[in-house]
Amino acid sequence: MLGTRTAHRSPGASNREHAITSQRPHARKPEPVDADQPWMRGLHSDTGYLLYRLGLRSGQLFNAALQESGVRLRHYALLRYLATVEGAPQRELSTRLGYDPSAIVGLVDDLAALGFVERRPAPGDRRSRIVVLTDDGRAFLRDTDLMSRRVTDELLQPLSEDQRRTLHALLLRTSDPDPDRPDPA
């Protein structure tokens, strides 16, 4: 028949649809997650997952503290790195910070708009450009140094000073993409 369409349904489809829709009005609120459940103990015994959670929490705390400045943790990390060098090409920033090269372009553009960095000709190669921290960028880092320490203290509050030093040393050892680089500590 023209103008009449019949939807093709697999056998039992209407039964499944009825079961799903009939449960909706009576749907219960999910039970809270019990950290003592075996599947949760497994997740919390996974060091990679715990590092991921620590990174999320750290990012949330830093971004909340930096919110008023218009800078986010990724910007802050780039500024901190530039404070340790006399300028760097964007590809070096990408490699050292572990950010996608396309993300570096946007971060540098944001920081340049704030006056915290500028692009300059590279010494010895006028065709290349390097990103350099400005005096305003250095002042911003000085002004945020106390905030950074407070966030780190809040994040690591459950740990003793010795445990903090140990954690820091272990993170340095495991996070550096260049294992042959000497330990800065």
Coordinates of C-alpha atoms in Angstrom, one line a residue:
M1 CA 0.0 0.0 0.0
L2 CA 1.2 3.5 -0.8
G3 CA 1.5 6.0 2.0
T4 CA 1.5 3.3 4.7
R5 CA 4.7 2.3 6.3
T6 CA 5.2 -0.5 8.7
A7 CA 8.2 -0.4 10.9
H8 CA 10.2 -3.6 10.9
R9 CA 10.5 -4.9 14.4
S10 CA 12.5 -7.8 15.6
P11 CA 10.5 -10.5 17.5
G12 CA 10.3 -9.5 21.1
A13 CA 11.1 -5.8 20.4
S14 CA 7.6 -4.7 21.7
N15 CA 8.1 -6.8 24.8
R16 CA 11.5 -5.1 25.5
E17 CA 10.1 -1.6 24.9
H18 CA 7.2 -2.4 27.2
A19 CA 9.5 -3.6 29.9
I20 CA 11.7 -0.5 29.6
T21 CA 8.9 2.0 29.6
S22 CA 6.9 0.3 32.3
Q23 CA 9.9 0.5 34.6
R24 CA 10.5 4.2 34.1
P25 CA 7.7 5.5 36.4
H26 CA 8.8 3.1 39.1
A27 CA 12.6 3.7 38.7
R28 CA 14.4 3.8 42.0
K29 CA 17.2 6.2 42.9
P30 CA 20.5 4.4 42.5
E31 CA 22.1 3.3 45.7
P32 CA 25.2 5.2 46.8
V33 CA 28.5 3.6 45.9
D34 CA 30.0 1.6 48.7
A35 CA 33.8 2.0 48.6
D36 CA 34.1 -1.4 50.4
Q37 CA 32.5 -3.3 47.5
P38 CA 35.0 -5.7 45.8
W39 CA 34.8 -3.9 42.5
M40 CA 35.6 -0.5 44.1
R41 CA 38.5 -2.0 46.1
G42 CA 39.9 -3.2 42.8
L43 CA 39.6 0.3 41.3
H44 CA 41.2 2.0 44.3
S45 CA 44.1 -0.6 44.3
D46 CA 44.9 0.6 40.7
T47 CA 47.8 3.1 41.1
G48 CA 47.2 4.6 37.6
Y49 CA 43.6 5.3 38.5
L50 CA 44.6 7.0 41.8
L51 CA 47.1 9.1 40.0
Y52 CA 44.4 10.1 37.5
R53 CA 42.1 11.1 40.4
L54 CA 44.9 13.0 42.1
G55 CA 45.5 14.9 38.9
L56 CA 41.8 15.7 38.5
R57 CA 41.7 17.0 42.1
S58 CA 44.9 19.0 41.7
G59 CA 43.6 20.6 38.4
Q60 CA 40.3 21.5 40.1
L61 CA 42.0 23.1 43.0
F62 CA 44.5 25.0 40.9
N63 CA 41.8 26.2 38.4
A64 CA 39.5 27.4 41.2
A65 CA 42.4 29.3 42.7
L66 CA 43.4 30.8 39.4
Q67 CA 39.9 31.6 38.2
E68 CA 39.9 35.3 38.9
S69 CA 43.2 35.8 36.9
G70 CA 41.7 34.4 33.7
V71 CA 44.5 31.8 33.7
R72 CA 44.0 28.1 34.0
L73 CA 46.4 25.4 35.1
R74 CA 47.7 24.7 31.6
H75 CA 48.6 28.4 31.2
Y76 CA 50.2 28.4 34.6
A77 CA 52.3 25.3 33.8
L78 CA 53.5 27.0 30.6
L79 CA 54.5 30.1 32.5
R80 CA 56.3 28.1 35.2
Y81 CA 58.3 26.2 32.5
L82 CA 59.2 29.5 30.8
A83 CA 60.5 30.8 34.1
T84 CA 63.2 28.1 34.0
V85 CA 64.5 28.9 30.4
E86 CA 65.5 31.9 28.4
G87 CA 62.7 31.2 25.9
A88 CA 61.6 28.2 24.0
P89 CA 60.2 27.3 20.6
Q90 CA 56.5 26.1 20.8
R91 CA 57.5 22.6 19.8
E92 CA 59.8 22.4 22.9
L93 CA 56.9 23.6 25.1
S94 CA 54.7 20.9 23.6
T95 CA 57.3 18.2 24.3
R96 CA 58.3 19.4 27.8
L97 CA 54.7 19.9 29.0
G98 CA 53.2 17.0 27.2
Y99 CA 50.5 19.1 25.5
D100 CA 49.4 18.7 21.9
P101 CA 51.2 21.2 19.6
S102 CA 47.9 22.8 18.6
A103 CA 47.0 23.4 22.2
I104 CA 50.3 25.2 22.8
V105 CA 49.4 27.7 20.0
G106 CA 46.2 28.7 21.8
L107 CA 47.8 28.8 25.3
V108 CA 50.6 31.1 24.0
D109 CA 48.1 33.3 22.2
D110 CA 46.1 33.6 25.5
L111 CA 49.2 34.4 27.5
A112 CA 50.4 36.9 24.9
A113 CA 47.0 38.7 25.0
L114 CA 47.5 39.0 28.8
G115 CA 51.0 40.4 28.3
F116 CA 52.6 37.5 30.2
V117 CA 54.6 36.1 27.2
E118 CA 55.8 37.3 23.8
R119 CA 57.1 35.7 20.7
R120 CA 60.6 36.9 19.7
P121 CA 63.1 35.9 17.0
A122 CA 65.2 33.0 18.1
P123 CA 68.9 33.9 18.7
G124 CA 70.9 32.8 15.7
D125 CA 67.9 32.0 13.5
R126 CA 65.7 35.0 12.7
R127 CA 63.3 32.8 10.8
S128 CA 62.4 30.9 14.0
R129 CA 60.5 32.4 16.9
I130 CA 60.7 31.5 20.6
V131 CA 58.2 32.2 23.4
V132 CA 59.6 34.3 26.2
L133 CA 58.3 35.2 29.6
T134 CA 57.7 38.9 30.1
D135 CA 58.2 41.0 33.2
D136 CA 54.4 41.0 33.7
G137 CA 54.5 37.2 33.4
R138 CA 57.3 37.0 36.1
A139 CA 55.2 39.3 38.3
F140 CA 52.2 37.1 37.9
L141 CA 54.2 34.1 38.9
R142 CA 55.5 35.9 42.0
D143 CA 52.0 37.0 42.9
T144 CA 50.6 33.5 42.5
D145 CA 53.5 31.7 44.3
L146 CA 51.7 31.8 47.7
M147 CA 48.5 30.6 46.1
S148 CA 50.3 27.7 44.5
R149 CA 51.8 26.6 47.9
R150 CA 48.4 26.8 49.6
V151 CA 46.8 24.6 46.9
T152 CA 49.6 22.1 47.2
D153 CA 49.3 22.1 51.0
E154 CA 45.6 21.5 50.7
L155 CA 46.0 18.7 48.2
L156 CA 48.7 17.0 50.3
Q157 CA 47.3 17.8 53.7
P158 CA 47.0 14.1 54.8
L159 CA 50.8 13.5 54.2
S160 CA 53.7 14.3 56.5
E161 CA 56.6 16.4 55.3
D162 CA 58.7 13.3 54.7
Q163 CA 55.9 11.6 52.8
R164 CA 55.5 14.8 50.7
R165 CA 59.2 14.8 49.8
T166 CA 59.1 11.1 48.9
L167 CA 56.0 11.6 46.8
H168 CA 57.6 14.5 45.0
A169 CA 60.8 12.5 44.3
L170 CA 58.8 9.6 43.0
L171 CA 56.7 11.8 40.8
L172 CA 59.8 13.4 39.4
R173 CA 61.3 10.1 38.6
T174 CA 58.2 8.6 36.9
S175 CA 56.8 11.6 35.1
D176 CA 59.9 12.8 33.2
P177 CA 59.8 11.7 29.6
D178 CA 63.7 11.8 29.5
P179 CA 64.9 9.2 32.0
D180 CA 68.6 10.2 31.3
R181 CA 68.1 13.8 32.5
P182 CA 69.8 14.3 35.9
D183 CA 67.5 14.6 38.9
P184 CA 67.1 18.4 39.7
A185 CA 66.7 17.7 43.4

